[in-house]
mmCIF file of C-alpha atoms and ligand atoms in Angstrom:
data_model
loop_
_atom_site.group_PDB
_atom_site.id
_atom_site.type_symbol
_atom_site.label_atom_id
_atom_site.label_comp_id
_atom_site.label_asym_id
_atom_site.label_seq_id
_atom_site.Cartn_x
_atom_site.Cartn_y
_atom_site.Cartn_z
ATOM 1 C CA MET R 6 85.543 -23.014 19.278
ATOM 2 C CA SER R 7 82.755 -25.533 21.082
ATOM 3 C CA PHE R 8 82.992 -26.419 24.696
ATOM 4 C CA SER R 9 83.952 -30.414 24.278
ATOM 5 C CA SER R 10 87.049 -29.258 22.315
ATOM 6 C CA LEU R 11 87.703 -27.495 25.577
ATOM 7 C CA LYS R 12 88.749 -31.650 27.279
ATOM 8 C CA LEU R 13 85.667 -30.843 29.775
ATOM 9 C CA PRO R 14 83.398 -34.136 30.231
ATOM 10 C CA PRO R 15 80.729 -35.284 28.175
ATOM 11 C CA ALA R 16 78.366 -34.641 31.152
ATOM 12 C CA LEU R 17 78.908 -30.578 31.680
ATOM 13 C CA VAL R 18 78.775 -30.197 27.655
ATOM 14 C CA LYS R 19 75.060 -31.443 27.591
ATOM 15 C CA ALA R 20 74.288 -29.512 30.772
ATOM 16 C CA LEU R 21 76.366 -26.088 29.047
ATOM 17 C CA SER R 22 74.076 -26.487 26.177
ATOM 18 C CA GLU R 23 71.159 -27.415 28.338
ATOM 19 C CA GLN R 24 71.897 -24.159 30.245
ATOM 20 C CA GLN R 25 72.120 -22.587 26.210
ATOM 21 C CA TYR R 26 75.895 -21.984 26.936
ATOM 22 C CA THR R 27 76.078 -21.969 23.115
ATOM 23 C CA LYS R 28 80.083 -21.207 23.153
ATOM 24 C CA PRO R 29 82.651 -20.449 25.071
ATOM 25 C CA TYR R 30 82.861 -16.552 25.999
ATOM 26 C CA PRO R 31 86.515 -15.335 25.442
ATOM 27 C CA ILE R 32 87.710 -15.563 28.800
ATOM 28 C CA GLN R 33 86.590 -19.020 28.825
ATOM 29 C CA LYS R 34 88.571 -19.875 25.987
ATOM 30 C CA GLN R 35 91.064 -18.588 27.916
ATOM 31 C CA VAL R 36 91.042 -19.999 31.489
ATOM 32 C CA ILE R 37 89.808 -23.152 30.825
ATOM 33 C CA PRO R 38 92.285 -24.754 29.451
ATOM 34 C CA SER R 39 94.732 -23.211 32.368
ATOM 35 C CA VAL R 40 92.913 -24.448 35.307
ATOM 36 C CA LEU R 41 92.482 -27.513 33.260
ATOM 37 C CA ASN R 42 96.717 -27.517 33.642
ATOM 38 C CA GLY R 43 97.155 -26.353 37.002
ATOM 39 C CA LYS R 44 98.506 -23.008 36.241
ATOM 40 C CA ASP R 45 97.698 -20.354 38.266
ATOM 41 C CA ILE R 46 95.811 -17.695 36.554
ATOM 42 C CA LEU R 47 95.135 -13.510 37.220
ATOM 43 C CA GLY R 48 91.981 -13.017 35.093
ATOM 44 C CA ILE R 49 91.363 -8.795 35.053
ATOM 45 C CA ALA R 50 87.401 -9.128 33.926
ATOM 46 C CA GLN R 51 84.811 -8.163 35.065
ATOM 47 C CA THR R 52 80.757 -9.618 35.854
ATOM 48 C CA GLY R 53 79.595 -10.207 32.997
ATOM 49 C CA SER R 54 82.120 -11.485 31.349
ATOM 50 C CA GLY R 55 82.161 -15.079 31.933
ATOM 51 C CA LYS R 56 84.410 -15.231 34.094
ATOM 52 C CA THR R 57 82.670 -17.444 37.063
ATOM 53 C CA ALA R 58 81.763 -20.197 34.658
ATOM 54 C CA SER R 59 85.673 -20.033 33.743
ATOM 55 C CA TYR R 60 86.366 -21.573 36.907
ATOM 56 C CA VAL R 61 83.911 -23.400 38.056
ATOM 57 C CA LEU R 62 83.529 -25.628 34.327
ATOM 58 C CA PRO R 63 87.582 -26.993 35.184
ATOM 59 C CA ILE R 64 87.473 -27.185 38.987
ATOM 60 C CA LEU R 65 85.045 -29.240 39.048
ATOM 61 C CA THR R 66 86.281 -31.474 36.118
ATOM 62 C CA ASN R 67 89.822 -31.112 38.230
ATOM 63 C CA LEU R 68 87.838 -32.697 41.173
ATOM 64 C CA LEU R 69 86.312 -35.808 39.523
ATOM 65 C CA GLY R 70 87.048 -38.415 40.753
ATOM 66 C CA LYS R 71 89.021 -37.310 43.983
ATOM 67 C CA THR R 72 86.534 -35.982 46.434
ATOM 68 C CA GLN R 73 85.416 -37.773 49.384
ATOM 69 C CA SER R 74 82.219 -36.718 51.548
ATOM 70 C CA LYS R 75 82.694 -37.325 54.894
ATOM 71 C CA SER R 76 84.770 -34.779 56.300
ATOM 72 C CA ARG R 77 84.617 -31.229 56.874
ATOM 73 C CA HIS R 78 87.782 -31.158 54.452
ATOM 74 C CA ILE R 79 86.981 -29.054 52.056
ATOM 75 C CA ASN R 80 89.100 -29.173 48.238
ATOM 76 C CA VAL R 81 88.317 -25.441 47.056
ATOM 77 C CA LEU R 82 88.001 -22.720 48.896
ATOM 78 C CA VAL R 83 85.835 -19.522 46.777
ATOM 79 C CA LEU R 84 86.457 -16.351 48.448
ATOM 80 C CA VAL R 85 84.248 -13.633 47.776
ATOM 81 C CA PRO R 86 83.563 -9.965 48.916
ATOM 82 C CA THR R 87 79.384 -10.080 49.460
ATOM 83 C CA ARG R 88 76.778 -12.188 50.526
ATOM 84 C CA GLU R 89 74.982 -11.476 46.858
ATOM 85 C CA LEU R 90 77.878 -12.909 44.952
ATOM 86 C CA ALA R 91 78.696 -15.809 47.769
ATOM 87 C CA VAL R 92 74.705 -16.955 46.839
ATOM 88 C CA GLN R 93 75.854 -16.667 42.359
ATOM 89 C CA VAL R 94 78.750 -18.092 42.912
ATOM 90 C CA GLN R 95 77.139 -21.400 45.195
ATOM 91 C CA GLU R 96 74.057 -21.366 42.404
ATOM 92 C CA VAL R 97 76.293 -22.081 38.927
ATOM 93 C CA PHE R 98 78.976 -24.568 41.481
ATOM 94 C CA HIS R 99 75.665 -26.413 42.216
ATOM 95 C CA LEU R 100 73.923 -26.236 38.476
ATOM 96 C CA PHE R 101 76.652 -28.075 36.724
ATOM 97 C CA SER R 102 77.995 -30.305 39.478
ATOM 98 C CA LYS R 103 74.333 -31.703 39.323
ATOM 99 C CA ALA R 104 74.718 -32.720 35.945
ATOM 100 C CA LEU R 105 77.734 -34.975 37.262
ATOM 101 C CA PRO R 106 78.136 -38.555 37.680
ATOM 102 C CA GLU R 107 79.390 -38.107 41.335
ATOM 103 C CA PRO R 108 77.877 -35.639 43.682
ATOM 104 C CA ILE R 109 79.580 -32.652 44.330
ATOM 105 C CA LYS R 110 78.641 -30.497 47.243
ATOM 106 C CA SER R 111 79.516 -26.740 46.925
ATOM 107 C CA MET R 112 78.235 -24.535 49.910
ATOM 108 C CA ALA R 113 78.203 -20.978 49.989
ATOM 109 C CA VAL R 114 78.741 -19.405 53.783
ATOM 110 C CA PHE R 115 78.389 -15.679 54.627
ATOM 111 C CA GLY R 116 78.331 -13.263 58.240
ATOM 112 C CA GLY R 117 74.834 -11.402 58.301
ATOM 113 C CA ALA R 118 73.550 -15.014 58.844
ATOM 114 C CA SER R 119 73.023 -17.225 61.862
ATOM 115 C CA ILE R 120 76.198 -19.435 62.018
ATOM 116 C CA ASN R 121 74.966 -22.843 63.470
ATOM 117 C CA PRO R 122 73.037 -23.553 60.030
ATOM 118 C CA GLN R 123 75.784 -23.235 58.577
ATOM 119 C CA MET R 124 78.227 -25.341 61.098
ATOM 120 C CA LYS R 125 75.966 -28.454 60.716
ATOM 121 C CA ALA R 126 75.320 -28.252 56.614
ATOM 122 C CA LEU R 127 79.172 -27.902 56.880
ATOM 123 C CA PHE R 128 79.199 -31.438 56.791
ATOM 124 C CA GLY R 129 80.567 -33.100 53.646
ATOM 125 C CA VAL R 130 81.005 -30.490 51.465
ATOM 126 C CA ASN R 131 84.135 -29.701 49.421
ATOM 127 C CA ILE R 132 83.540 -27.018 47.589
ATOM 128 C CA LEU R 133 83.241 -23.610 49.386
ATOM 129 C CA VAL R 134 82.073 -20.053 48.292
ATOM 130 C CA ALA R 135 82.696 -17.613 51.631
ATOM 131 C CA THR R 136 83.175 -14.542 52.355
ATOM 132 C CA PRO R 137 86.122 -13.750 54.305
ATOM 133 C CA GLY R 138 84.995 -13.099 58.029
ATOM 134 C CA ARG R 139 82.863 -15.757 58.156
ATOM 135 C CA LEU R 140 85.214 -18.400 56.570
ATOM 136 C CA LEU R 141 87.398 -17.273 60.016
ATOM 137 C CA GLU R 142 84.340 -17.772 62.269
ATOM 138 C CA LEU R 143 84.166 -21.502 60.942
ATOM 139 C CA VAL R 144 87.869 -22.643 60.704
ATOM 140 C CA ASP R 145 88.323 -21.066 64.579
ATOM 141 C CA THR R 146 85.059 -23.228 65.947
ATOM 142 C CA ASN R 147 86.868 -26.670 63.390
ATOM 143 C CA ALA R 148 83.695 -26.261 61.722
ATOM 144 C CA ILE R 149 85.666 -26.496 58.414
ATOM 145 C CA HIS R 150 89.132 -27.577 57.994
ATOM 146 C CA LEU R 151 91.421 -25.934 55.245
ATOM 147 C CA SER R 152 94.367 -28.186 55.355
ATOM 148 C CA ASP R 153 92.808 -30.335 52.032
ATOM 149 C CA VAL R 154 92.288 -27.339 50.060
ATOM 150 C CA SER R 155 94.335 -27.685 46.574
ATOM 151 C CA THR R 156 92.315 -24.724 44.747
ATOM 152 C CA LEU R 157 92.393 -21.099 45.877
ATOM 153 C CA VAL R 158 89.874 -18.437 43.984
ATOM 154 C CA LEU R 159 89.685 -15.068 45.188
ATOM 155 C CA ASP R 160 86.817 -13.795 42.707
ATOM 156 C CA GLU R 161 86.629 -9.428 42.536
ATOM 157 C CA ALA R 162 89.702 -9.189 44.812
ATOM 158 C CA ASP R 163 89.459 -5.517 44.156
ATOM 159 C CA LYS R 164 86.413 -5.312 45.785
ATOM 160 C CA MET R 165 87.088 -7.372 48.781
ATOM 161 C CA LEU R 166 90.529 -5.383 49.348
ATOM 162 C CA ASN R 167 88.620 -2.301 48.636
ATOM 163 C CA MET R 168 85.727 -2.741 51.758
ATOM 164 C CA GLY R 169 88.960 -3.490 54.345
ATOM 165 C CA PHE R 170 89.516 -7.815 54.298
ATOM 166 C CA LYS R 171 92.666 -7.839 53.579
ATOM 167 C CA GLU R 172 93.596 -8.774 57.024
ATOM 168 C CA GLU R 173 91.299 -11.642 57.319
ATOM 169 C CA VAL R 174 92.894 -12.021 53.702
ATOM 170 C CA ASP R 175 96.284 -12.226 54.648
ATOM 171 C CA LYS R 176 94.937 -14.577 57.649
ATOM 172 C CA ILE R 177 93.161 -17.021 55.675
ATOM 173 C CA LEU R 178 96.059 -17.770 53.229
ATOM 174 C CA ALA R 179 98.860 -18.410 56.434
ATOM 175 C CA ALA R 180 96.351 -21.467 57.079
ATOM 176 C CA LEU R 181 95.926 -22.534 53.425
ATOM 177 C CA PRO R 182 98.461 -25.212 53.215
ATOM 178 C CA LYS R 183 101.481 -23.798 50.420
ATOM 179 C CA ASN R 184 100.982 -26.444 47.573
ATOM 180 C CA ARG R 185 98.033 -25.229 46.254
ATOM 181 C CA GLN R 186 96.438 -24.001 42.369
ATOM 182 C CA ASN R 187 95.435 -20.002 42.708
ATOM 183 C CA LEU R 188 93.092 -18.050 40.673
ATOM 184 C CA LEU R 189 93.159 -14.259 41.251
ATOM 185 C CA PHE R 190 89.407 -12.712 39.810
ATOM 186 C CA SER R 191 89.590 -9.353 39.429
ATOM 187 C CA ALA R 192 88.060 -6.244 37.497
ATOM 188 C CA THR R 193 91.125 -3.869 37.963
ATOM 189 C CA LEU R 194 94.529 -3.948 38.630
ATOM 190 C CA SER R 195 94.864 -2.074 42.347
ATOM 191 C CA LYS R 196 98.448 -1.613 43.786
ATOM 192 C CA GLU R 197 96.256 -3.234 46.505
ATOM 193 C CA VAL R 198 95.329 -6.562 44.284
ATOM 194 C CA GLU R 199 99.145 -6.925 42.940
ATOM 195 C CA HIS R 200 100.391 -7.292 46.176
ATOM 196 C CA ILE R 201 97.874 -9.535 46.774
ATOM 197 C CA ASN R 202 98.925 -11.235 43.531
ATOM 198 C CA GLN R 203 102.884 -10.616 44.494
ATOM 199 C CA LEU R 204 102.038 -13.311 47.600
ATOM 200 C CA VAL R 205 99.715 -15.721 46.161
ATOM 201 C CA LEU R 206 100.219 -16.615 42.550
ATOM 202 C CA LYS R 207 103.143 -18.693 40.810
ATOM 203 C CA SER R 208 104.322 -17.825 37.636
ATOM 204 C CA PRO R 209 100.393 -17.034 36.776
ATOM 205 C CA GLN R 210 98.842 -16.610 33.008
ATOM 206 C CA VAL R 211 97.509 -13.193 32.760
ATOM 207 C CA ILE R 212 94.162 -13.404 31.363
ATOM 208 C CA LYS R 213 92.618 -9.543 30.300
ATOM 209 C CA ILE R 214 89.427 -9.286 29.246
ATOM 210 C CA VAL R 215 88.384 -5.639 27.400
ATOM 211 C CA PRO R 216 85.181 -4.288 28.489
ATOM 212 C CA ALA R 217 82.669 -3.454 26.309
ATOM 213 C CA ALA R 218 83.044 0.383 26.710
ATOM 214 C CA GLU R 219 86.986 -0.084 25.327
ATOM 215 C CA ASN R 220 85.726 -2.019 22.069
ATOM 216 C CA ILE R 221 83.205 1.012 21.803
ATOM 217 C CA ASP R 222 85.464 2.081 18.308
ATOM 218 C CA LEU R 223 84.088 -0.975 16.509
ATOM 219 C CA ILE R 224 80.512 -0.435 16.602
ATOM 220 C CA GLY R 225 78.436 1.121 13.983
ATOM 221 C CA GLN R 226 76.334 3.991 15.643
ATOM 222 C CA ILE R 227 73.381 6.414 14.803
ATOM 223 C CA ALA R 228 70.546 8.097 15.832
ATOM 224 C CA TYR R 229 67.722 9.442 14.846
ATOM 225 C CA ARG R 230 65.056 12.437 16.050
ATOM 226 C CA VAL R 231 61.826 12.027 15.171
ATOM 227 C CA ARG R 232 58.748 13.503 16.690
ATOM 228 C CA GLU R 233 57.181 11.336 19.774
ATOM 229 C CA GLU R 234 54.604 9.230 17.543
ATOM 230 C CA GLN R 235 56.349 8.130 14.809
ATOM 231 C CA LYS R 236 58.424 6.743 17.281
ATOM 232 C CA GLY R 237 56.677 3.497 16.217
ATOM 233 C CA PRO R 238 56.639 3.870 12.711
ATOM 234 C CA LEU R 239 60.371 4.688 12.392
ATOM 235 C CA LEU R 240 61.243 1.344 14.354
ATOM 236 C CA ARG R 241 58.796 -0.451 11.723
ATOM 237 C CA TYR R 242 60.915 1.901 8.602
ATOM 238 C CA LEU R 243 64.247 0.343 10.067
ATOM 239 C CA ILE R 244 63.369 -3.158 10.986
ATOM 240 C CA LYS R 245 62.184 -3.958 7.365
ATOM 241 C CA THR R 246 64.555 -1.381 5.318
ATOM 242 C CA GLU R 247 67.731 -2.188 7.079
ATOM 243 C CA GLU R 248 66.414 -6.076 6.394
ATOM 244 C CA MET R 249 67.077 -6.937 10.550
ATOM 245 C CA ASN R 250 67.004 -10.948 11.335
ATOM 246 C CA GLN R 251 68.021 -10.221 14.934
ATOM 247 C CA VAL R 252 67.647 -7.258 17.118
ATOM 248 C CA LEU R 253 67.728 -6.656 20.209
ATOM 249 C CA ILE R 254 65.084 -2.956 21.532
ATOM 250 C CA PHE R 255 65.399 -1.736 24.866
ATOM 251 C CA THR R 256 62.680 0.296 26.294
ATOM 252 C CA SER R 257 63.192 1.713 29.630
ATOM 253 C CA SER R 258 59.679 -0.222 31.441
ATOM 254 C CA VAL R 259 58.497 -3.441 31.629
ATOM 255 C CA TYR R 260 54.956 -1.642 29.834
ATOM 256 C CA LYS R 261 56.383 0.095 27.019
ATOM 257 C CA ALA R 262 58.399 -3.425 26.648
ATOM 258 C CA ASP R 263 55.032 -5.426 26.617
ATOM 259 C CA ASN R 264 53.611 -2.349 24.243
ATOM 260 C CA VAL R 265 56.166 -1.789 21.784
ATOM 261 C CA ALA R 266 56.475 -5.615 20.768
ATOM 262 C CA ASP R 267 52.563 -5.618 20.804
ATOM 263 C CA LYS R 268 52.685 -3.391 17.984
ATOM 264 C CA LEU R 269 55.195 -4.917 15.980
ATOM 265 C CA ARG R 270 52.912 -8.196 16.323
ATOM 266 C CA LYS R 271 50.137 -6.205 14.816
ATOM 267 C CA ASN R 272 52.325 -5.170 12.007
ATOM 268 C CA GLY R 273 52.966 -8.102 11.147
ATOM 269 C CA ILE R 274 56.822 -8.402 12.702
ATOM 270 C CA ASP R 275 57.517 -10.907 15.258
ATOM 271 C CA ALA R 276 58.296 -9.749 18.127
ATOM 272 C CA LYS R 277 58.151 -10.623 21.574
ATOM 273 C CA ALA R 278 58.898 -9.324 25.086
ATOM 274 C CA THR R 279 60.941 -10.206 28.038
ATOM 275 C CA HIS R 280 61.635 -8.625 31.348
ATOM 276 C CA GLY R 281 61.357 -9.505 35.317
ATOM 277 C CA LYS R 282 57.598 -9.723 35.497
ATOM 278 C CA LYS R 283 57.370 -12.208 32.951
ATOM 279 C CA SER R 284 57.854 -16.469 34.573
ATOM 280 C CA MET R 285 60.610 -17.631 34.152
ATOM 281 C CA LYS R 286 60.029 -20.055 31.493
ATOM 282 C CA ALA R 287 58.834 -17.357 29.486
ATOM 283 C CA ARG R 288 61.537 -15.785 29.811
ATOM 284 C CA THR R 289 63.725 -18.565 28.649
ATOM 285 C CA ASP R 290 61.024 -19.780 25.429
ATOM 286 C CA ALA R 291 61.535 -15.476 24.570
ATOM 287 C CA LEU R 292 65.557 -16.477 24.925
ATOM 288 C CA ARG R 293 65.366 -19.587 22.854
ATOM 289 C CA ASP R 294 63.304 -18.429 20.136
ATOM 290 C CA PHE R 295 65.386 -15.388 19.878
ATOM 291 C CA LYS R 296 68.502 -16.977 19.627
ATOM 292 C CA SER R 297 67.073 -19.373 17.192
ATOM 293 C CA GLY R 298 65.974 -16.811 14.517
ATOM 294 C CA VAL R 299 62.196 -18.082 15.091
ATOM 295 C CA ILE R 300 61.368 -14.665 16.191
ATOM 296 C CA LYS R 301 63.295 -11.388 14.962
ATOM 297 C CA VAL R 302 63.007 -8.932 17.968
ATOM 298 C CA LEU R 303 63.366 -9.381 21.377
ATOM 299 C CA VAL R 304 62.253 -6.337 22.991
ATOM 300 C CA THR R 305 63.579 -5.702 26.866
ATOM 301 C CA THR R 306 64.672 -3.609 29.778
ATOM 302 C CA ASP R 307 68.032 -2.902 31.225
ATOM 303 C CA LEU R 308 67.017 -5.696 33.976
ATOM 304 C CA LEU R 309 67.071 -8.133 31.664
ATOM 305 C CA SER R 310 69.823 -6.981 29.663
ATOM 306 C CA ARG R 311 72.716 -8.844 31.171
ATOM 307 C CA GLY R 312 70.277 -12.005 31.509
ATOM 308 C CA ILE R 313 70.600 -12.398 27.483
ATOM 309 C CA ASP R 314 73.630 -14.302 27.336
ATOM 310 C CA ILE R 315 74.704 -14.168 23.041
ATOM 311 C CA GLU R 316 77.681 -12.877 22.875
ATOM 312 C CA PHE R 317 77.290 -10.505 18.895
ATOM 313 C CA LEU R 318 73.839 -9.583 17.595
ATOM 314 C CA PRO R 319 74.059 -7.572 14.295
ATOM 315 C CA PHE R 320 71.088 -5.159 15.996
ATOM 316 C CA VAL R 321 70.811 -3.171 18.976
ATOM 317 C CA ILE R 322 67.986 -0.193 18.978
ATOM 318 C CA ASN R 323 67.308 1.845 21.450
ATOM 319 C CA TYR R 324 63.812 2.655 21.386
ATOM 320 C CA GLU R 325 64.298 4.741 24.667
ATOM 321 C CA LEU R 326 67.483 5.999 26.099
ATOM 322 C CA PRO R 327 68.594 4.564 29.649
ATOM 323 C CA ARG R 328 68.866 6.600 32.324
ATOM 324 C CA SER R 329 72.818 6.278 32.832
ATOM 325 C CA PRO R 330 76.146 6.090 29.989
ATOM 326 C CA LYS R 331 76.934 2.934 31.745
ATOM 327 C CA ASP R 332 74.004 1.237 30.936
ATOM 328 C CA TYR R 333 73.666 2.787 27.842
ATOM 329 C CA VAL R 334 77.749 1.532 26.523
ATOM 330 C CA HIS R 335 76.476 -2.050 28.200
ATOM 331 C CA ARG R 336 73.356 -2.167 25.980
ATOM 332 C CA ILE R 337 75.641 -1.554 22.308
ATOM 333 C CA GLY R 338 78.660 -3.196 24.071
ATOM 334 C CA ARG R 339 77.697 -6.358 22.112
ATOM 335 C CA THR R 340 77.231 -5.362 18.865
ATOM 336 C CA GLY R 341 80.916 -4.062 18.488
ATOM 337 C CA ARG R 342 83.235 -6.968 17.278
ATOM 338 C CA ALA R 343 86.264 -6.824 14.924
ATOM 339 C CA GLU R 344 85.538 -9.732 12.371
ATOM 340 C CA ASN R 345 82.209 -8.377 12.533
ATOM 341 C CA PRO R 346 80.820 -4.962 13.690
ATOM 342 C CA GLY R 347 77.209 -4.881 14.200
ATOM 343 C CA LYS R 348 75.109 -1.402 14.005
ATOM 344 C CA ALA R 349 73.531 0.454 17.417
ATOM 345 C CA ILE R 350 70.798 2.850 16.306
ATOM 346 C CA SER R 351 69.082 5.220 18.815
ATOM 347 C CA ILE R 352 65.722 6.640 18.352
ATOM 348 C CA LEU R 353 65.302 10.315 20.100
ATOM 349 C CA THR R 354 63.090 13.020 20.192
ATOM 350 C CA PRO R 355 63.385 16.387 20.361
ATOM 351 C CA GLU R 356 63.406 15.956 24.856
ATOM 352 C CA ASP R 357 66.301 13.590 24.890
ATOM 353 C CA ASP R 358 68.841 15.965 22.791
ATOM 354 C CA HIS R 359 70.021 17.086 26.110
ATOM 355 C CA HIS R 360 70.623 13.736 27.760
ATOM 356 C CA PHE R 361 71.952 11.493 24.371
ATOM 357 C CA LYS R 362 74.759 14.639 24.566
ATOM 358 C CA ILE R 363 75.442 13.715 27.915
ATOM 359 C CA ILE R 364 76.000 9.860 27.001
ATOM 360 C CA GLN R 365 77.985 11.174 24.634
ATOM 361 C CA LYS R 366 80.575 12.661 26.084
ATOM 362 C CA LYS R 367 80.197 10.262 29.024
ATOM 363 C CA MET R 368 81.365 7.470 26.290
ATOM 364 C CA LYS R 369 83.735 10.001 24.518
ATOM 365 C CA LYS R 370 82.284 8.723 21.553
ATOM 366 C CA GLN R 371 80.013 11.691 19.248
ATOM 367 C CA VAL R 372 77.114 9.799 17.261
ATOM 368 C CA GLU R 373 75.962 11.468 14.234
ATOM 369 C CA VAL R 374 71.779 12.525 14.682
ATOM 370 C CA LEU R 375 70.373 12.271 11.150
ATOM 371 C CA ASN R 376 66.656 14.311 11.843
ATOM 372 C CA LYS R 377 63.964 12.502 10.393
ATOM 373 C CA GLU R 378 61.008 14.452 11.704
ATOM 374 C CA GLU R 379 60.608 15.224 8.272
ATOM 375 C CA ILE R 380 60.774 11.086 6.760
ATOM 376 C CA ASP R 381 57.830 10.048 5.100
ATOM 377 C CA LEU R 382 56.537 7.292 7.315
ATOM 378 C CA ALA R 383 53.290 6.638 5.827
ATOM 379 C CA GLY R 384 52.911 2.848 4.961
ATOM 380 C CA TYR R 385 54.772 2.189 8.371
HETATM 381 P P1 AMP O 428 79.115 -13.611 35.096
HETATM 382 O O1 AMP O 428 80.413 -12.463 34.195
HETATM 383 O O2 AMP O 428 80.432 -14.925 35.286
HETATM 384 O O3 AMP O 428 78.563 -13.317 35.877
HETATM 385 O O4 AMP O 428 78.812 -14.314 33.424
HETATM 386 C C1 AMP O 428 77.953 -13.577 33.077
HETATM 387 C C2 AMP O 428 76.335 -14.465 32.511
HETATM 388 O O5 AMP O 428 76.672 -14.505 31.122
HETATM 389 C C3 AMP O 428 75.858 -14.555 33.282
HETATM 390 O O6 AMP O 428 74.055 -14.510 33.665
HETATM 391 C C4 AMP O 428 75.876 -16.685 32.746
HETATM 392 O O7 AMP O 428 75.093 -17.632 32.679
HETATM 393 C C5 AMP O 428 76.308 -16.274 31.299
HETATM 394 N N1 AMP O 428 77.095 -16.849 30.573
HETATM 395 C C6 AMP O 428 78.437 -17.151 31.032
HETATM 396 N N2 AMP O 428 78.982 -17.422 29.762
HETATM 397 C C7 AMP O 428 78.142 -18.095 29.049
HETATM 398 C C8 AMP O 428 78.124 -18.476 27.892
HETATM 399 N N3 AMP O 428 79.351 -19.123 27.312
HETATM 400 N N4 AMP O 428 77.614 -18.503 27.031
HETATM 401 C C9 AMP O 428 75.840 -18.111 27.341
HETATM 402 N N5 AMP O 428 75.926 -17.219 28.509
HETATM 403 C C10 AMP O 428 77.050 -17.415 29.557
#
């Protein structure tokens, strides 16, 4: 399935391809058509699932030709728990709205920053991404009016309620027009979220995206135990003997990522490193080359792994284990697909044994560890 078959306008389809969003993620396949059809949504999904674009794209599409920009009446309200999320979500709105033939103005407002510049900048805004407390302040001072809101999004609703915003959320709901579309996203379905769900949503479509951890049985996992000096040769041996044409390798530091990529190249294997110390351009180029098959091997760190937007990978190698079991699951998660299970390989030294046991215990799954200390790696 492609983005164009989801009935998004050509300008957005073009922008998506420029952003290297090659095909819709599962949540986007489900949420986009429903939002375009005016339905309410209850989305149980985590950050990383692609949920932001799942609502940003159809909201922009629905607004086309319907906005007027000379007032303080917003059309779309997105409530989020934190300043960071507000900024992040607004960036996605901005990224795609600037591709449209007509301007749709979005803005993020949040507490902990001075209110006056926000009040001034709000004139002409169509889409407001806000934390609850600051939104109420802006409503109270008439810097913003809610009477034209046709779509409400509650993002990370569970976090919002856990952070004690229930009262503010209730006040905001009371101030909104009754007739509107509601989209509620939450990582979990707690009692509190269920309460808001009952209060807000009208026969919603329920969409649940299973996080990677629940897919773990679909992943072919294996580990090799070698001596420290055998790690490099074993890595090259695996890439060659398993004929890996697309493999993502994880290290625990930027330095190590560069080092592993260098060594692979010296041994005739197309590899690049991508990490937080590289320029934006270098990162984009590396990812593009990896996706298109120009380079077979991409070496990275956990910090950047979320930015590697590839839905399915045939091979993931942990050249070094991550400290947190959660990161381990996140790293290997994208190799688990029912129709095409991939392989996740960990290269261990005897010092890793204890930590790897903890990882296996936390993910509730045993991984076969092959002792390769005696393997003949001559020539690799
Ligand atoms: P989110 O869950 O909304 O925070 O999105 C997680 C990451 O996935 C973000 O870095 C997005 O840029 C990226 N992303 C979302 N949808 C797609 C897609 N269809 N193709 C590639 N990357 C995507």
